[in-house]
Coordinates of N, CA, C and O in Angstrom, one line a residue:
X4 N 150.7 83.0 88.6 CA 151.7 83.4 89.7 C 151.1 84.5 90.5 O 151.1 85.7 90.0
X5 N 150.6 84.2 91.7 CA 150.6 85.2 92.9 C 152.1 86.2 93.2 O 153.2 85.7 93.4
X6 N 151.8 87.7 93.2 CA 152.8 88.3 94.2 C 151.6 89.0 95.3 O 150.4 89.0 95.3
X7 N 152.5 89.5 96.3 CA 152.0 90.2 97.6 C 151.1 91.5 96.7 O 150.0 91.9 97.2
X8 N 151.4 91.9 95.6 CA 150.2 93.2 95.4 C 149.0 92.3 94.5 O 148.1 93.0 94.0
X9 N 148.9 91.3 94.5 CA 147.6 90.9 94.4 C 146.5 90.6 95.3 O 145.4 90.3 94.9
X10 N 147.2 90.9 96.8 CA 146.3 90.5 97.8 C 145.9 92.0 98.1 O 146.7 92.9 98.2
X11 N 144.5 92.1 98.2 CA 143.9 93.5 98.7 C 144.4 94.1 100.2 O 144.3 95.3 100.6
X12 N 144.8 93.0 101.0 CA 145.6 93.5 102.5 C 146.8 93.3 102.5 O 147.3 92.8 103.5
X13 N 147.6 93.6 101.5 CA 149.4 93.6 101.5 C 149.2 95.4 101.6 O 148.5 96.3 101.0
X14 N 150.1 95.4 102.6 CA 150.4 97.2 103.3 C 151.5 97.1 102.1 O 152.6 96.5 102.2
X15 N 150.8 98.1 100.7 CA 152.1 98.2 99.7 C 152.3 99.7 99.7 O 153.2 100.1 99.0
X16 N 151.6 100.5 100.3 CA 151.5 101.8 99.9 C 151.6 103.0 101.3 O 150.9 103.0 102.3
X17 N 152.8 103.9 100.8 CA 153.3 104.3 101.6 C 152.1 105.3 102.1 O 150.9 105.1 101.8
X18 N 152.6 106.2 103.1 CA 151.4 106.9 103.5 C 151.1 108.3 102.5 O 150.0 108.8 102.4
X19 N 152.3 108.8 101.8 CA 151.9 110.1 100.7 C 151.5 109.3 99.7 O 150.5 109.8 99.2
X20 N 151.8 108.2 99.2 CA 151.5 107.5 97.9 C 150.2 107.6 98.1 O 149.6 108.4 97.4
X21 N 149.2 106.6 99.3 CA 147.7 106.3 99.4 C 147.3 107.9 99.0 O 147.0 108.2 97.9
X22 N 147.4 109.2 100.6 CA 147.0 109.9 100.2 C 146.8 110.5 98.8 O 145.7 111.0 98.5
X23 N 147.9 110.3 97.9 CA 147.6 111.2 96.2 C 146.9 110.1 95.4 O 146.2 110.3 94.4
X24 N 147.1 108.8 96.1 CA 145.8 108.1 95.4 C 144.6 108.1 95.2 O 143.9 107.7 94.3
X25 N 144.4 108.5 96.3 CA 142.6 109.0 96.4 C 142.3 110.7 96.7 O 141.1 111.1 96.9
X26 N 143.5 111.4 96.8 CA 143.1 112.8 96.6 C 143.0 113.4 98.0 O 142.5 114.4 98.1
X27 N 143.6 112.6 99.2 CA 143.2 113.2 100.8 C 144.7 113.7 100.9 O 145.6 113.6 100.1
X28 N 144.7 114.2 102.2 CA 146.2 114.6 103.0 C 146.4 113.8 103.7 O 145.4 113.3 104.3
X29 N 147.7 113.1 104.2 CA 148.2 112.4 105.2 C 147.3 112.3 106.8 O 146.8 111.3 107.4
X30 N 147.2 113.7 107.0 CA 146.1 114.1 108.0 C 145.0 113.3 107.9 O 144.7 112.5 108.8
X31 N 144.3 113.4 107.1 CA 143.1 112.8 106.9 C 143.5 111.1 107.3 O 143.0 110.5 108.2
X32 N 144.7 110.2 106.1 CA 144.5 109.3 106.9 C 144.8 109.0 108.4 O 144.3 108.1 109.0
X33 N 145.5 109.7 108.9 CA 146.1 109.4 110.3 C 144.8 109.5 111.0 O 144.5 108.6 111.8
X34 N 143.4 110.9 110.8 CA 142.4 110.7 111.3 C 141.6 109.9 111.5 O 140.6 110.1 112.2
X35 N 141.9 108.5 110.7 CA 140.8 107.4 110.0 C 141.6 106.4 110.9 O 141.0 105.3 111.2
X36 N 142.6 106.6 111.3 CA 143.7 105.7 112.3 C 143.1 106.0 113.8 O 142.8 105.2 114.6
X37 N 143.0 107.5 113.9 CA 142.7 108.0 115.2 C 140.8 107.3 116.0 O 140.4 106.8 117.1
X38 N 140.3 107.9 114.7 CA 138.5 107.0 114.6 C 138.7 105.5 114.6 O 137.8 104.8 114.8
X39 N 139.8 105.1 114.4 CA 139.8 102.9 114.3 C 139.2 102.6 113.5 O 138.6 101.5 113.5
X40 N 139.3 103.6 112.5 CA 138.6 102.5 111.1 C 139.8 101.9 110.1 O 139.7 100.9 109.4
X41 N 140.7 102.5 110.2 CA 142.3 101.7 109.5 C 143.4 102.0 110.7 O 143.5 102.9 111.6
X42 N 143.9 100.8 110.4 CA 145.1 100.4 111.0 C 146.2 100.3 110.4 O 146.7 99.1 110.6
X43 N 147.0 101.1 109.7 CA 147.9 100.7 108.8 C 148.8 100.0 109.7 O 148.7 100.2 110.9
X44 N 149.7 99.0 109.2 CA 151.1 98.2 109.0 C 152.0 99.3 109.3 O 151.7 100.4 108.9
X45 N 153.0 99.2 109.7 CA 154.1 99.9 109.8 C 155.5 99.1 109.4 O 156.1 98.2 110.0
X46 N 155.9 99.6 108.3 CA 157.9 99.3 107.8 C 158.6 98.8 108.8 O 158.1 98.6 109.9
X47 N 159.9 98.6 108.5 CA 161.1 98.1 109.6 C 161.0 99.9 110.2 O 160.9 100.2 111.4
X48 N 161.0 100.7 109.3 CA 161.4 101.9 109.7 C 160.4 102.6 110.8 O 160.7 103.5 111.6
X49 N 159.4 102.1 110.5 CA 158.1 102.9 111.1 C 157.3 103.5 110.6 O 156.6 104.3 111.2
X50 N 157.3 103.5 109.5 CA 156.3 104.4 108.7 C 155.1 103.7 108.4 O 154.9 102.5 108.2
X51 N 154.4 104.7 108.2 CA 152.7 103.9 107.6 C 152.5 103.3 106.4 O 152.6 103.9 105.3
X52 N 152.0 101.9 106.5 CA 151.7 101.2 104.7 C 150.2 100.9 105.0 O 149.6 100.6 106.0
X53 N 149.7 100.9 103.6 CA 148.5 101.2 103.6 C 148.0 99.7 102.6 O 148.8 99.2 101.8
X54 N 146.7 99.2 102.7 CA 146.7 98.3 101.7 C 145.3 98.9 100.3 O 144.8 100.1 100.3
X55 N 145.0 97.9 99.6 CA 144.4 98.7 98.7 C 143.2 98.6 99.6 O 142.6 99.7 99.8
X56 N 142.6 97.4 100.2 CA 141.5 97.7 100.9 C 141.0 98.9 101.9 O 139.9 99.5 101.9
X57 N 142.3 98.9 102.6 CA 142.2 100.4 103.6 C 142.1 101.2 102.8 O 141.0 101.7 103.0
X58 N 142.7 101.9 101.6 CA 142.2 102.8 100.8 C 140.6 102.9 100.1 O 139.9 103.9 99.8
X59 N 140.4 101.8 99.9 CA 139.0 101.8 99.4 C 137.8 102.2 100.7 O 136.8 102.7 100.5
X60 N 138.3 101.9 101.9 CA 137.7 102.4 102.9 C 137.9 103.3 103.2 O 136.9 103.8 103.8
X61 N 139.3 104.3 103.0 CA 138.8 105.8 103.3 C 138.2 106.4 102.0 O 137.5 107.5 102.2
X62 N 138.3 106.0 100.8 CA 137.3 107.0 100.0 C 136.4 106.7 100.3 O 135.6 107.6 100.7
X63 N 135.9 105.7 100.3 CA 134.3 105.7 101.0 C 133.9 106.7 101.6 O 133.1 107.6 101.4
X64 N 135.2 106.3 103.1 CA 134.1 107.9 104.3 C 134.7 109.5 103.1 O 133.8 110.3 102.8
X65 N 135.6 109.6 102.7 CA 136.0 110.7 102.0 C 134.3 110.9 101.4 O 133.7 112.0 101.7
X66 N 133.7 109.9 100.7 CA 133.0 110.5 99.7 C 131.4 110.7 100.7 O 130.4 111.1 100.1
X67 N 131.5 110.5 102.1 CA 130.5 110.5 103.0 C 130.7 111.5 103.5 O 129.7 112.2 103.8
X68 N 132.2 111.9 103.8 CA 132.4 113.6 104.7 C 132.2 114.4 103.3 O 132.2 115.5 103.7
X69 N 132.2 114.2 102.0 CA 131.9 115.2 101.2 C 130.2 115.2 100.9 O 129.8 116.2 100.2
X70 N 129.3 114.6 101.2 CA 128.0 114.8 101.4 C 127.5 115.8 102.5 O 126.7 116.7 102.4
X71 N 128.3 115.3 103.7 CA 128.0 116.3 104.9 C 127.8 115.5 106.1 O 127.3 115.9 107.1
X72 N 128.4 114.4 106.0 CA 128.2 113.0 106.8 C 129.6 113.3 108.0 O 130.7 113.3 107.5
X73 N 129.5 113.5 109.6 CA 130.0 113.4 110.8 C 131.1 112.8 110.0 O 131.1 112.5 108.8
X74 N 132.9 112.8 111.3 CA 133.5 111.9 110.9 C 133.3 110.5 111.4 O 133.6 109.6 110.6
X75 N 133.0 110.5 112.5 CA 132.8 109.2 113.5 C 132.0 108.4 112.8 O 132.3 107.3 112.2
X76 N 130.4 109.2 112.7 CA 129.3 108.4 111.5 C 129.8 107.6 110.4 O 129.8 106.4 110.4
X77 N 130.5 108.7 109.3 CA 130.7 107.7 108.2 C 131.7 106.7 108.4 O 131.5 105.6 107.8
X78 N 132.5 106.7 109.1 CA 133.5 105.7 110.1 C 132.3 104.5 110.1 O 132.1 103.6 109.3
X79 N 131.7 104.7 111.0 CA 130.5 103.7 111.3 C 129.6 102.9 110.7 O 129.1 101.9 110.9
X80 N 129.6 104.0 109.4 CA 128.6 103.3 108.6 C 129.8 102.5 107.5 O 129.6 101.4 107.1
X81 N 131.1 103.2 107.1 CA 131.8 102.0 106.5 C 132.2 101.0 107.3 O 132.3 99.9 106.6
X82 N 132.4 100.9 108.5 CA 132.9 99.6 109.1 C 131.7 98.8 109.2 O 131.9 97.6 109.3
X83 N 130.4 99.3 109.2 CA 129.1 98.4 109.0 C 128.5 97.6 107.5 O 127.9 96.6 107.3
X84 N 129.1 98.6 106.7 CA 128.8 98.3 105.6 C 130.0 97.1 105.0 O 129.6 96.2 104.3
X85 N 131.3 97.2 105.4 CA 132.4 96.5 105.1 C 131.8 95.3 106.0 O 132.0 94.2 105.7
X86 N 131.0 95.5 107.2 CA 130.8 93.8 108.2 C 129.8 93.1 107.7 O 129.7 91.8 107.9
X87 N 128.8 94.1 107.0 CA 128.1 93.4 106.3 C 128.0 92.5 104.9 O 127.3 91.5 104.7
X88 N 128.9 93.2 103.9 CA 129.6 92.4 103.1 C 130.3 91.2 103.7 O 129.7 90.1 103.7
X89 N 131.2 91.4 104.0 CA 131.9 90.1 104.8 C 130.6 88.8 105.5 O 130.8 87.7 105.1
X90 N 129.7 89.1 106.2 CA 129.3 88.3 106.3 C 128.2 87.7 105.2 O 127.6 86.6 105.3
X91 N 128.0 88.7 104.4 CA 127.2 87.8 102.9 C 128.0 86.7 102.4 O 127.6 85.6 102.2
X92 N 129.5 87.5 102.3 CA 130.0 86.8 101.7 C 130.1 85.3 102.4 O 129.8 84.3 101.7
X93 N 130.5 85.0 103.5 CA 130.2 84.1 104.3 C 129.5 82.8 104.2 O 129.7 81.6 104.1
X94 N 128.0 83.8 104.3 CA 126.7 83.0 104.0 C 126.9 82.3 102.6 O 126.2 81.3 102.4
X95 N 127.7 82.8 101.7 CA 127.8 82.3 100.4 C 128.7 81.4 100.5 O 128.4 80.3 100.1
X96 N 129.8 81.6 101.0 CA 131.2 80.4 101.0 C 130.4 79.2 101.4 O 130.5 78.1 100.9
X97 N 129.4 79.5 102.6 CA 129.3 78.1 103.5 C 128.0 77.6 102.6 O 127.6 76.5 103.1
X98 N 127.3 78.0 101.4 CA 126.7 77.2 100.4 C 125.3 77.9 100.6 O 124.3 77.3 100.2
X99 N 125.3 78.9 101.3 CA 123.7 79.8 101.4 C 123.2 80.6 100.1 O 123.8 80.6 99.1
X100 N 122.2 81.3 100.1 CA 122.2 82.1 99.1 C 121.2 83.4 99.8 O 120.4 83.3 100.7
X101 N 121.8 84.9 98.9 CA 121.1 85.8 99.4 C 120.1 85.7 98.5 O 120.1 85.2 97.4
X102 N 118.4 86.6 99.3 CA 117.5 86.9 98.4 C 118.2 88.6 98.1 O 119.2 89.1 98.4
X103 N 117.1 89.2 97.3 CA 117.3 90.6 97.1 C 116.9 90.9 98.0 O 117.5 92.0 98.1
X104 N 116.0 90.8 99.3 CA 116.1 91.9 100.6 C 117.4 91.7 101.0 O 117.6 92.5 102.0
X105 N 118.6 90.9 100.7 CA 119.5 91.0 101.3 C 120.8 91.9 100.8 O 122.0 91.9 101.3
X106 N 120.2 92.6 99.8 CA 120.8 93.9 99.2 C 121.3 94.7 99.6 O 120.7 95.7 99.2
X107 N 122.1 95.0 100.3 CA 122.8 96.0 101.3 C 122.3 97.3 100.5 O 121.7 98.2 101.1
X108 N 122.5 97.3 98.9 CA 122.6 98.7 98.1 C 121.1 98.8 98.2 O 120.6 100.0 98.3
X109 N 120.2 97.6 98.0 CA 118.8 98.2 98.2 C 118.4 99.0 99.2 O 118.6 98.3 100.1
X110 N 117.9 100.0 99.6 CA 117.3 100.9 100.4 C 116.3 100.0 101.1 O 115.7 99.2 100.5
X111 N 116.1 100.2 102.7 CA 114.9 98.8 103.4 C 114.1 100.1 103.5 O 114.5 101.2 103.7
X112 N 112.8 99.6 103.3 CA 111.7 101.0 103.7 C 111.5 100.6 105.3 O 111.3 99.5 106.0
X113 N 111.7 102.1 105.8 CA 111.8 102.5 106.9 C 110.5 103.2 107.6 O 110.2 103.3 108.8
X114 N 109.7 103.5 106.3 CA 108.5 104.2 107.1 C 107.2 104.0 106.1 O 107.4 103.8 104.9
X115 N 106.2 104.1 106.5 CA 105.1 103.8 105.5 C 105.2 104.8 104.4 O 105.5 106.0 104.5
X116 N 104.9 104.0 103.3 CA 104.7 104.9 101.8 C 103.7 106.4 102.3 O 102.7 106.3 103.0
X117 N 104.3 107.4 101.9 CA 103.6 108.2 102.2 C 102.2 108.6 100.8 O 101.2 109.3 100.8
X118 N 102.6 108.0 99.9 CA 101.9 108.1 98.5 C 100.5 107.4 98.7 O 99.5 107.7 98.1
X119 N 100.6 106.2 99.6 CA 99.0 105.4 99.9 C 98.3 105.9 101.0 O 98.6 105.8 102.2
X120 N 97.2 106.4 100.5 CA 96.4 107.2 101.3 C 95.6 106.3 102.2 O 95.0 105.4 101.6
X121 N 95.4 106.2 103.3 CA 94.6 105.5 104.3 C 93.5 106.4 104.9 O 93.5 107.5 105.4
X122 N 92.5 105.6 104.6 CA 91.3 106.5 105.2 C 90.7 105.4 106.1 O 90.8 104.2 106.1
X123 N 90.0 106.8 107.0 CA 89.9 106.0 108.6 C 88.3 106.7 108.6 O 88.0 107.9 108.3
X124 N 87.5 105.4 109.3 CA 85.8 106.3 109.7 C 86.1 107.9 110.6 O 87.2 108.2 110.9
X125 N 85.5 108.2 110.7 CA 85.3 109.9 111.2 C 85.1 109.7 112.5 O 84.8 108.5 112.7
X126 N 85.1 110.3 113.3 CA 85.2 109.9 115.2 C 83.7 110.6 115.4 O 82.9 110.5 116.3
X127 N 83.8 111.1 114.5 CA 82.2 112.3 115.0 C 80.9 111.2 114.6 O 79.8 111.0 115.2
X128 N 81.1 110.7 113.6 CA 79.9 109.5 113.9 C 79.7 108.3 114.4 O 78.9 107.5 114.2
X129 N 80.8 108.3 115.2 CA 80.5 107.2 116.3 C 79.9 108.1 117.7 O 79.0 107.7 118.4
X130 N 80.4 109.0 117.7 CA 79.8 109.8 119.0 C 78.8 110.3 118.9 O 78.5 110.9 119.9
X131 N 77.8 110.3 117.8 CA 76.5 110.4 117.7 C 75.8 110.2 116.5 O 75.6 110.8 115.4
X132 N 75.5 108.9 117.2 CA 74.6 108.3 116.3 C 73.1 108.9 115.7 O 72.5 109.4 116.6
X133 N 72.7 108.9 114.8 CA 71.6 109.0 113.9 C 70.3 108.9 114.8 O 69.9 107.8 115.0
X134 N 69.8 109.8 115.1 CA 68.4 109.4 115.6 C 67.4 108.6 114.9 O 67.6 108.4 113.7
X135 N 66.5 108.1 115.4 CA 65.8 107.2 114.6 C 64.8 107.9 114.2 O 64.0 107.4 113.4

């Protein structure tokens, strides 16, 4: 038997309840409203409901603004990282399969290993050659 709090986007949680769920101030989520990374639901009454998903997305940036991460940024990098999920998952429903480069959590190398040393001929012995 399904109820509404089994779905991760049922707005079941008020706006102080989320906040003391994850340890933020009301503030904080209304700021995550203001950035467009959650959209809470609103009651007959008007108030803010939150679902467990939107909460799992503000601790996220929570735990990115506690590294030292912009607020806009971590905004950006969770709505990337949530678009990116979603469409693995995708790839998977429609009968695909990921490799491990497709590891979101894997790190992609971005710049050459700096630990393999590359050695290159000398410029000075091309510009003068060896007498005979």
């Amino acid at each position: 038997m399904n109820t509404p709090f089994d779905d991760a986007d049922y707005p079941a949680y008020s706006m102080g309840r989320a906040a003391a769920m994850i340890g933020v101030t009301p503030a904080f989520l209304r700021s995550l409203g203001t950035a467009g990374l959650i959209e809470p639901e609103r009651s007959g009454g008007g108030h803010r409901r939150y679902s467990r998903h939107q909460l799992q997305l503000a601790e996220r940036v929570r735990q990115l603004l506690n590294d030292g991460m912009p607020l806009a940024a971590a905004c950006r990098i969770v709505k990337l990282e949530d678009r990116l999920e979603a469409a693995h998952r995708h790839i998977v429903d429609l009968g695909g399969t990921l490799t491990p480069d497709d590891d979101a959590d894997i790190p992609t190398q971005t710049r050459p290993d700096i630990a393999t040393t590359n050695y290159y001929p000398s410029p000075s012995t091309e510009r003068f050659p060896s007498k005979p």
